[in-house]
PDB file of C-alpha atoms and ligand atoms in Angstrom:
ATOM      1  CA  UNK A   1     201.157 230.875 -65.855  1.00 37.00           C
ATOM      2  CA  UNK A   2     204.471 232.432 -64.877  1.00 37.00           C
ATOM      3  CA  UNK A   3     203.945 235.306 -62.324  1.00 42.00           C
ATOM      4  CA  UNK A   4     206.925 237.432 -61.639  1.00 43.00           C
ATOM      5  CA  UNK A   5     206.655 239.083 -58.182  1.00 46.00           C
ATOM      6  CA  UNK A   6     210.062 240.746 -58.183  1.00 43.00           C
ATOM      7  CA  UNK A   7     210.332 243.853 -55.968  1.00 39.00           C
ATOM      8  CA  UNK A   8     213.048 245.228 -58.186  1.00 39.00           C
ATOM      9  CA  UNK A   9     216.134 244.894 -56.056  1.00 40.00           C
ATOM     10  CA  UNK A  10     218.381 244.633 -59.132  1.00 45.00           C
ATOM     11  CA  UNK A  11     218.722 247.648 -61.472  1.00 56.00           C
ATOM     12  CA  UNK A  12     217.465 245.879 -64.505  1.00 64.00           C
ATOM     13  CA  UNK A  13     214.207 243.926 -64.562  1.00 67.00           C
ATOM     14  CA  UNK A  14     213.750 241.764 -67.647  1.00 58.00           C
ATOM     15  CA  UNK A  15     211.221 239.296 -66.513  1.00 53.00           C
ATOM     16  CA  UNK A  16     209.934 236.840 -69.155  1.00 56.00           C
ATOM     17  CA  UNK A  17     207.269 238.842 -70.880  1.00 77.00           C
ATOM     18  CA  UNK A  18     204.475 236.383 -71.094  1.00 87.00           C
ATOM     19  CA  UNK A  19     200.804 237.501 -71.073  1.00 87.00           C
ATOM     20  CA  UNK A  20     199.571 237.284 -67.457  1.00 89.00           C
ATOM     21  CA  UNK A  21     202.920 238.046 -65.942  1.00 93.00           C
ATOM     22  CA  UNK A  22     203.023 240.940 -63.422  1.00 95.00           C
ATOM     23  CA  UNK A  23     206.294 242.759 -63.163  1.00 95.00           C
ATOM     24  CA  UNK A  24     206.293 244.479 -59.746  1.00 95.00           C
ATOM     25  CA  UNK A  25     208.032 247.867 -59.953  1.00 94.00           C
ATOM     26  CA  UNK A  26     207.033 249.188 -56.519  1.00 95.00           C
ATOM     27  CA  UNK A  27     204.545 248.746 -53.715  1.00 97.00           C
ATOM     28  CA  UNK A  28     201.834 250.321 -55.838  1.00 98.00           C
ATOM     29  CA  UNK A  29     203.238 250.009 -59.401  1.00 97.00           C
ATOM     30  CA  UNK A  30     203.455 247.134 -61.836  1.00 97.00           C
ATOM     31  CA  UNK A  31     203.559 246.137 -65.491  1.00 97.00           C
ATOM     32  CA  UNK A  32     200.640 243.881 -66.418  1.00 98.00           C
ATOM     33  CA  UNK A  33     202.010 241.883 -69.299  1.00 97.00           C
ATOM     34  CA  UNK A  34     199.635 241.524 -72.231  1.00 97.00           C
ATOM     35  CA  UNK A  35     196.706 242.919 -70.174  1.00 98.00           C
ATOM     36  CA  UNK A  36     195.267 244.840 -73.115  1.00 98.00           C
ATOM     37  CA  UNK A  37     196.121 242.373 -75.831  1.00 97.00           C
ATOM     38  CA  UNK A  38     192.530 241.205 -76.292  1.00 96.00           C
ATOM     39  CA  UNK A  39     191.334 244.806 -76.786  1.00 97.00           C
ATOM     40  CA  UNK A  40     194.310 245.946 -78.892  1.00 98.00           C
ATOM     41  CA  UNK A  41     192.499 246.136 -82.247  1.00 98.00           C
ATOM     42  CA  UNK A  42     189.606 248.071 -80.651  1.00 98.00           C
ATOM     43  CA  UNK A  43     192.035 250.484 -78.878  1.00 98.00           C
ATOM     44  CA  UNK A  44     193.813 251.200 -82.142  1.00 98.00           C
ATOM     45  CA  UNK A  45     190.580 251.803 -83.928  1.00 98.00           C
ATOM     46  CA  UNK A  46     189.444 254.180 -81.192  1.00 98.00           C
ATOM     47  CA  UNK A  47     192.711 256.040 -81.367  1.00 98.00           C
ATOM     48  CA  UNK A  48     192.309 256.384 -85.129  1.00 98.00           C
ATOM     49  CA  UNK A  49     188.819 257.928 -84.664  1.00 98.00           C
ATOM     50  CA  UNK A  50     190.028 260.273 -81.897  1.00 98.00           C
ATOM     51  CA  UNK A  51     193.000 261.541 -83.936  1.00 98.00           C
ATOM     52  CA  UNK A  52     190.789 262.343 -86.943  1.00 98.00           C
ATOM     53  CA  UNK A  53     189.037 265.029 -84.753  1.00 98.00           C
ATOM     54  CA  UNK A  54     192.066 265.918 -82.635  1.00 98.00           C
ATOM     55  CA  UNK A  55     195.198 265.171 -84.747  1.00 98.00           C
ATOM     56  CA  UNK A  56     198.396 264.117 -83.149  1.00 98.00           C
ATOM     57  CA  UNK A  57     200.812 267.047 -82.950  1.00 98.00           C
ATOM     58  CA  UNK A  58     204.282 267.864 -81.650  1.00 98.00           C
ATOM     59  CA  UNK A  59     203.858 270.248 -78.653  1.00 98.00           C
ATOM     60  CA  UNK A  60     206.446 272.837 -77.704  1.00 98.00           C
ATOM     61  CA  UNK A  61     207.867 272.888 -74.188  1.00 97.00           C
ATOM     62  CA  UNK A  62     207.986 276.030 -72.057  1.00 97.00           C
ATOM     63  CA  UNK A  63     211.710 276.134 -72.859  1.00 97.00           C
ATOM     64  CA  UNK A  64     210.912 276.258 -76.649  1.00 98.00           C
ATOM     65  CA  UNK A  65     211.794 272.677 -77.669  1.00 97.00           C
ATOM     66  CA  UNK A  66     209.581 270.695 -79.957  1.00 98.00           C
ATOM     67  CA  UNK A  67     208.691 267.367 -78.385  1.00 98.00           C
ATOM     68  CA  UNK A  68     209.682 264.241 -80.487  1.00 98.00           C
ATOM     69  CA  UNK A  69     206.621 262.404 -79.248  1.00 99.00           C
ATOM     70  CA  UNK A  70     203.392 263.498 -81.072  1.00 99.00           C
ATOM     71  CA  UNK A  71     200.341 263.828 -78.763  1.00 99.00           C
ATOM     72  CA  UNK A  72     196.570 264.132 -78.735  1.00 99.00           C
ATOM     73  CA  UNK A  73     193.964 263.610 -76.014  1.00 99.00           C
ATOM     74  CA  UNK A  74     190.454 262.466 -75.223  1.00 99.00           C
ATOM     75  CA  UNK A  75     188.261 262.916 -72.155  1.00 98.00           C
ATOM     76  CA  UNK A  76     187.063 265.962 -70.222  1.00 98.00           C
ATOM     77  CA  UNK A  77     190.432 267.720 -70.381  1.00 98.00           C
ATOM     78  CA  UNK A  78     193.679 267.102 -72.330  1.00 98.00           C
ATOM     79  CA  UNK A  79     197.288 267.749 -71.451  1.00 98.00           C
ATOM     80  CA  UNK A  80     198.934 270.493 -73.484  1.00 98.00           C
ATOM     81  CA  UNK A  81     202.237 272.392 -73.496  1.00 98.00           C
ATOM     82  CA  UNK A  82     203.289 275.630 -75.011  1.00 98.00           C
ATOM     83  CA  UNK A  83     205.675 278.557 -74.221  1.00 98.00           C
ATOM     84  CA  UNK A  84     203.349 279.491 -71.305  1.00 97.00           C
ATOM     85  CA  UNK A  85     203.691 276.136 -69.602  1.00 97.00           C
ATOM     86  CA  UNK A  86     202.053 272.760 -69.121  1.00 97.00           C
ATOM     87  CA  UNK A  87     198.330 272.456 -68.273  1.00 98.00           C
ATOM     88  CA  UNK A  88     195.114 270.487 -68.698  1.00 98.00           C
ATOM     89  CA  UNK A  89     192.757 272.206 -71.074  1.00 98.00           C
ATOM     90  CA  UNK A  90     189.077 271.332 -71.703  1.00 98.00           C
ATOM     91  CA  UNK A  91     189.577 272.310 -75.371  1.00 98.00           C
ATOM     92  CA  UNK A  92     192.021 271.398 -78.120  1.00 98.00           C
ATOM     93  CA  UNK A  93     194.038 274.626 -78.622  1.00 98.00           C
ATOM     94  CA  UNK A  94     194.510 273.658 -82.337  1.00 97.00           C
ATOM     95  CA  UNK A  95     190.803 273.537 -83.170  1.00 96.00           C
ATOM     96  CA  UNK A  96     189.038 275.278 -80.189  1.00 98.00           C
ATOM     97  CA  UNK A  97     186.883 272.199 -79.924  1.00 98.00           C
ATOM     98  CA  UNK A  98     186.330 270.053 -76.749  1.00 98.00           C
ATOM     99  CA  UNK A  99     188.553 266.921 -76.867  1.00 99.00           C
ATOM    100  CA  UNK A 100     186.804 263.769 -78.196  1.00 98.00           C
ATOM    101  CA  UNK A 101     184.938 261.754 -75.544  1.00 98.00           C
ATOM    102  CA  UNK A 102     186.786 258.955 -73.806  1.00 98.00           C
ATOM    103  CA  UNK A 103     185.578 255.654 -75.596  1.00 98.00           C
ATOM    104  CA  UNK A 104     183.928 252.976 -73.388  1.00 98.00           C
ATOM    105  CA  UNK A 105     186.707 250.558 -74.313  1.00 98.00           C
ATOM    106  CA  UNK A 106     189.286 252.905 -72.806  1.00 98.00           C
ATOM    107  CA  UNK A 107     187.285 253.500 -69.601  1.00 98.00           C
ATOM    108  CA  UNK A 108     186.712 249.822 -69.047  1.00 98.00           C
ATOM    109  CA  UNK A 109     190.353 248.855 -69.575  1.00 98.00           C
ATOM    110  CA  UNK A 110     191.667 251.554 -67.344  1.00 98.00           C
ATOM    111  CA  UNK A 111     189.229 250.595 -64.645  1.00 98.00           C
ATOM    112  CA  UNK A 112     190.141 246.928 -64.772  1.00 98.00           C
ATOM    113  CA  UNK A 113     193.941 247.560 -64.769  1.00 98.00           C
ATOM    114  CA  UNK A 114     193.714 249.979 -61.851  1.00 98.00           C
ATOM    115  CA  UNK A 115     191.568 247.467 -59.984  1.00 98.00           C
ATOM    116  CA  UNK A 116     194.230 244.805 -60.481  1.00 98.00           C
ATOM    117  CA  UNK A 117     196.566 246.967 -58.345  1.00 97.00           C
ATOM    118  CA  UNK A 118     193.886 247.628 -55.706  1.00 98.00           C
ATOM    119  CA  UNK A 119     192.635 250.959 -57.020  1.00 98.00           C
ATOM    120  CA  UNK A 120     188.906 250.274 -57.196  1.00 98.00           C
ATOM    121  CA  UNK A 121     186.433 252.667 -58.857  1.00 98.00           C
ATOM    122  CA  UNK A 122     189.101 254.330 -61.065  1.00 98.00           C
ATOM    123  CA  UNK A 123     187.351 256.850 -63.497  1.00 98.00           C
ATOM    124  CA  UNK A 124     190.037 258.836 -65.432  1.00 98.00           C
ATOM    125  CA  UNK A 125     189.164 262.318 -66.608  1.00 97.00           C
ATOM    126  CA  UNK A 126     191.900 262.483 -69.352  1.00 98.00           C
ATOM    127  CA  UNK A 127     193.740 260.253 -71.675  1.00 99.00           C
ATOM    128  CA  UNK A 128     196.861 261.602 -73.192  1.00 99.00           C
ATOM    129  CA  UNK A 129     197.767 259.700 -76.378  1.00 99.00           C
ATOM    130  CA  UNK A 130     201.493 259.570 -77.148  1.00 99.00           C
ATOM    131  CA  UNK A 131     202.802 258.398 -80.535  1.00 98.00           C
ATOM    132  CA  UNK A 132     206.521 257.463 -80.940  1.00 99.00           C
ATOM    133  CA  UNK A 133     208.271 256.859 -84.192  1.00 98.00           C
ATOM    134  CA  UNK A 134     211.794 255.564 -84.352  1.00 98.00           C
ATOM    135  CA  UNK A 135     214.066 258.026 -82.593  1.00 98.00           C
ATOM    136  CA  UNK A 136     211.374 259.646 -80.546  1.00 99.00           C
ATOM    137  CA  UNK A 137     211.883 259.767 -76.774  1.00 98.00           C
ATOM    138  CA  UNK A 138     210.547 261.216 -73.530  1.00 98.00           C
ATOM    139  CA  UNK A 139     213.084 262.676 -71.246  1.00 97.00           C
ATOM    140  CA  UNK A 140     213.208 262.261 -67.490  1.00 97.00           C
ATOM    141  CA  UNK A 141     210.085 263.790 -65.750  1.00 97.00           C
ATOM    142  CA  UNK A 142     207.492 263.389 -63.082  1.00 97.00           C
ATOM    143  CA  UNK A 143     203.850 263.623 -63.898  1.00 97.00           C
ATOM    144  CA  UNK A 144     202.752 266.456 -61.592  1.00 97.00           C
ATOM    145  CA  UNK A 145     200.110 268.416 -63.431  1.00 97.00           C
ATOM    146  CA  UNK A 146     197.244 266.384 -62.007  1.00 97.00           C
ATOM    147  CA  UNK A 147     195.564 267.619 -58.760  1.00 97.00           C
ATOM    148  CA  UNK A 148     195.095 263.981 -57.685  1.00 97.00           C
ATOM    149  CA  UNK A 149     198.630 262.775 -56.741  1.00 96.00           C
ATOM    150  CA  UNK A 150     197.393 259.394 -55.415  1.00 97.00           C
ATOM    151  CA  UNK A 151     195.070 257.990 -58.120  1.00 98.00           C
ATOM    152  CA  UNK A 152     197.066 255.859 -60.533  1.00 98.00           C
ATOM    153  CA  UNK A 153     198.254 256.706 -64.045  1.00 98.00           C
ATOM    154  CA  UNK A 154     197.391 253.749 -66.261  1.00 98.00           C
ATOM    155  CA  UNK A 155     199.430 253.381 -69.490  1.00 98.00           C
ATOM    156  CA  UNK A 156     198.916 251.106 -72.378  1.00 98.00           C
ATOM    157  CA  UNK A 157     201.732 250.084 -74.796  1.00 98.00           C
ATOM    158  CA  UNK A 158     200.774 249.324 -78.481  1.00 98.00           C
ATOM    159  CA  UNK A 159     203.142 248.626 -81.335  1.00 98.00           C
ATOM    160  CA  UNK A 160     206.868 248.683 -81.221  1.00 98.00           C
ATOM    161  CA  UNK A 161     208.574 248.028 -77.858  1.00 98.00           C
ATOM    162  CA  UNK A 162     210.017 250.828 -75.776  1.00 98.00           C
ATOM    163  CA  UNK A 163     212.832 250.767 -73.256  1.00 98.00           C
ATOM    164  CA  UNK A 164     211.337 252.434 -70.177  1.00 97.00           C
ATOM    165  CA  UNK A 165     213.290 253.654 -67.200  1.00 97.00           C
ATOM    166  CA  UNK A 166     211.890 254.458 -63.764  1.00 96.00           C
ATOM    167  CA  UNK A 167     213.696 256.009 -60.893  1.00 96.00           C
ATOM    168  CA  UNK A 168     212.947 257.282 -57.494  1.00 96.00           C
ATOM    169  CA  UNK A 169     211.661 260.596 -56.113  1.00 96.00           C
ATOM    170  CA  UNK A 170     214.759 262.628 -56.749  1.00 97.00           C
ATOM    171  CA  UNK A 171     215.879 263.320 -60.326  1.00 97.00           C
ATOM    172  CA  UNK A 172     219.308 261.831 -59.561  1.00 97.00           C
ATOM    173  CA  UNK A 173     217.989 258.526 -58.110  1.00 97.00           C
ATOM    174  CA  UNK A 174     219.372 255.654 -60.275  1.00 95.00           C
ATOM    175  CA  UNK A 175     216.740 254.229 -62.590  1.00 95.00           C
ATOM    176  CA  UNK A 176     215.661 250.641 -63.241  1.00 94.00           C
ATOM    177  CA  UNK A 177     214.839 249.558 -66.719  1.00 95.00           C
ATOM    178  CA  UNK A 178     212.247 247.432 -68.415  1.00 95.00           C
ATOM    179  CA  UNK A 179     210.901 246.939 -71.895  1.00 96.00           C
ATOM    180  CA  UNK A 180     207.276 247.719 -72.488  1.00 97.00           C
ATOM    181  CA  UNK A 181     205.763 245.491 -75.192  1.00 97.00           C
ATOM    182  CA  UNK A 182     202.639 245.485 -77.279  1.00 97.00           C
ATOM    183  CA  UNK A 183     199.631 244.813 -74.998  1.00 98.00           C
ATOM    184  CA  UNK A 184     201.407 245.697 -71.758  1.00 98.00           C
ATOM    185  CA  UNK A 185     199.598 247.914 -69.309  1.00 98.00           C
ATOM    186  CA  UNK A 186     201.394 249.742 -66.468  1.00 98.00           C
ATOM    187  CA  UNK A 187     199.691 251.124 -63.367  1.00 98.00           C
ATOM    188  CA  UNK A 188     201.401 253.739 -61.082  1.00 97.00           C
ATOM    189  CA  UNK A 189     199.576 255.037 -58.007  1.00 98.00           C
ATOM    190  CA  UNK A 190     199.892 255.908 -54.412  1.00 98.00           C
ATOM    191  CA  UNK A 191     203.423 255.889 -53.039  1.00 98.00           C
ATOM    192  CA  UNK A 192     204.840 255.263 -56.560  1.00 98.00           C
ATOM    193  CA  UNK A 193     202.881 257.921 -58.304  1.00 98.00           C
ATOM    194  CA  UNK A 194     205.611 260.607 -58.209  1.00 98.00           C
ATOM    195  CA  UNK A 195     208.546 258.463 -59.484  1.00 97.00           C
ATOM    196  CA  UNK A 196     210.792 259.992 -62.115  1.00 98.00           C
ATOM    197  CA  UNK A 197     210.655 258.154 -65.396  1.00 98.00           C
ATOM    198  CA  UNK A 198     211.692 258.372 -69.032  1.00 98.00           C
ATOM    199  CA  UNK A 199     211.554 256.509 -72.341  1.00 98.00           C
ATOM    200  CA  UNK A 200     214.702 255.866 -74.403  1.00 98.00           C
ATOM    201  CA  UNK A 201     214.680 256.673 -78.183  1.00 98.00           C
ATOM    202  CA  UNK A 202     212.414 254.178 -79.944  1.00 98.00           C
ATOM    203  CA  UNK A 203     214.299 251.640 -81.955  1.00 98.00           C
ATOM    204  CA  UNK A 204     213.547 251.044 -85.639  1.00 98.00           C
ATOM    205  CA  UNK A 205     211.244 248.146 -86.318  1.00 98.00           C
ATOM    206  CA  UNK A 206     208.039 247.071 -87.945  1.00 98.00           C
ATOM    207  CA  UNK A 207     205.119 245.958 -85.862  1.00 98.00           C
ATOM    208  CA  UNK A 208     202.460 243.715 -87.618  1.00 97.00           C
ATOM    209  CA  UNK A 209     199.565 245.770 -86.431  1.00 97.00           C
ATOM    210  CA  UNK A 210     200.988 249.305 -86.229  1.00 98.00           C
ATOM    211  CA  UNK A 211     204.059 249.414 -88.440  1.00 98.00           C
ATOM    212  CA  UNK A 212     206.984 251.662 -87.411  1.00 98.00           C
ATOM    213  CA  UNK A 213     205.409 253.256 -84.362  1.00 98.00           C
ATOM    214  CA  UNK A 214     204.368 252.935 -80.723  1.00 98.00           C
ATOM    215  CA  UNK A 215     201.043 254.226 -79.487  1.00 98.00           C
ATOM    216  CA  UNK A 216     200.729 254.845 -75.788  1.00 98.00           C
ATOM    217  CA  UNK A 217     197.422 256.003 -74.268  1.00 98.00           C
ATOM    218  CA  UNK A 218     197.942 257.130 -70.696  1.00 98.00           C
ATOM    219  CA  UNK A 219     194.914 257.642 -68.366  1.00 98.00           C
ATOM    220  CA  UNK A 220     194.907 260.226 -65.685  1.00 98.00           C
ATOM    221  CA  UNK A 221     192.626 261.362 -62.822  1.00 98.00           C
ATOM    222  CA  UNK A 222     193.226 265.057 -63.095  1.00 98.00           C
ATOM    223  CA  UNK A 223     190.689 266.590 -60.607  1.00 97.00           C
TER     224      UNK A 223
HETATM  225  C1  MD3 B 301     205.598 256.360 -63.776  1.00 76.50           C
HETATM  226  N1  MD3 B 301     204.638 258.150 -70.913  1.00 76.50           N
HETATM  227  O1  MD3 B 301     202.935 260.190 -70.875  1.00 76.50           O
HETATM  228  S1  MD3 B 301     204.244 255.243 -69.767  1.00 76.50           S
HETATM  229  C2  MD3 B 301     203.762 260.161 -69.947  1.00 76.50           C
HETATM  230  O2  MD3 B 301     205.691 255.278 -72.490  1.00 76.50           O
HETATM  231  C3  MD3 B 301     204.784 259.099 -70.000  1.00 76.50           C
HETATM  232  O3  MD3 B 301     204.957 257.094 -73.391  1.00 76.50           O
HETATM  233  C4  MD3 B 301     205.614 257.135 -71.081  1.00 76.50           C
HETATM  234  O4  MD3 B 301     205.668 259.115 -69.146  1.00 76.50           O
HETATM  235  C5  MD3 B 301     205.395 256.440 -72.409  1.00 76.50           C
HETATM  236  O5  MD3 B 301     203.799 260.954 -69.024  1.00 76.50           O
HETATM  237  C6  MD3 B 301     205.681 256.217 -69.976  1.00 76.50           C
HETATM  238  C7  MD3 B 301     204.453 254.605 -68.152  1.00 76.50           C
HETATM  239  C8  MD3 B 301     204.201 255.618 -67.076  1.00 76.50           C
HETATM  240  C9  MD3 B 301     203.226 256.476 -67.119  1.00 76.50           C
HETATM  241  C10 MD3 B 301     203.053 257.335 -66.073  1.00 76.50           C
HETATM  242  C11 MD3 B 301     203.800 257.343 -64.890  1.00 76.50           C
HETATM  243  C12 MD3 B 301     205.036 255.536 -66.030  1.00 76.50           C
HETATM  244  C13 MD3 B 301     204.799 256.440 -64.946  1.00 76.50           C
HETATM  245  C14 MD3 B 301     203.638 258.120 -63.860  1.00 76.50           C
HETATM  246  C15 MD3 B 301     204.419 258.100 -62.696  1.00 76.50           C
HETATM  247  C16 MD3 B 301     205.437 257.169 -62.662  1.00 76.50           C
HETATM  248 FE1   FE B 302     205.071 260.472 -67.572  1.00 76.50          FE
END
């Protein structure tokens, strides 16, 4: 098995994306290639169930822009945005209902991926589910709405590939790039937790399991 242990000294990291590869992005951040591939069908089925109760929707930023990524959540709290700001909310503002429970297959995968980077006993409170269609993007940001700034964010890529860029701790730090493929899991914790990152506009395509979309459940320890 080909294990990439690059520390990312060049600005573009396109390691061969074979299942089992580990693309090292920082001391406490890596892409685990194909880590969720065995569970992909179960993950997609769980997302379908969750989004029946809590439909994917385009949130509005505090600045008044409609996000191109559609979002939903499961877990104790969910990430939401509106004109008042960003926050974690125990209820879905669209329905007034609690968010759907985090499925066991989500918890297990997040725990195993976090453990692979040395974060043992990871129990996320929230899972933000992102859906990209061609053209959708996520602009440069840090994830700083969680009280726990050390516990990792674990992110699963399903469906069409996405060009992901991750920078440093200042907005202007030059980013490195990598493509996130179906089945890949990324883990970002500790010293890498506050890196700036963005996702380039999704390219057109047709994925055998998911069609013209990318689904990206991202696990967070909020409290
Ligand atoms: C680096 N999602 O939901 S996943 C997000 O692919 C988000 O949809 C992207 O950024 C997506 O906030 C990126 C990879 C990822 C997730 C969280 C991170 C990278 C991260 C947190 C800190 C640094
Ligand atoms: Fe993010």
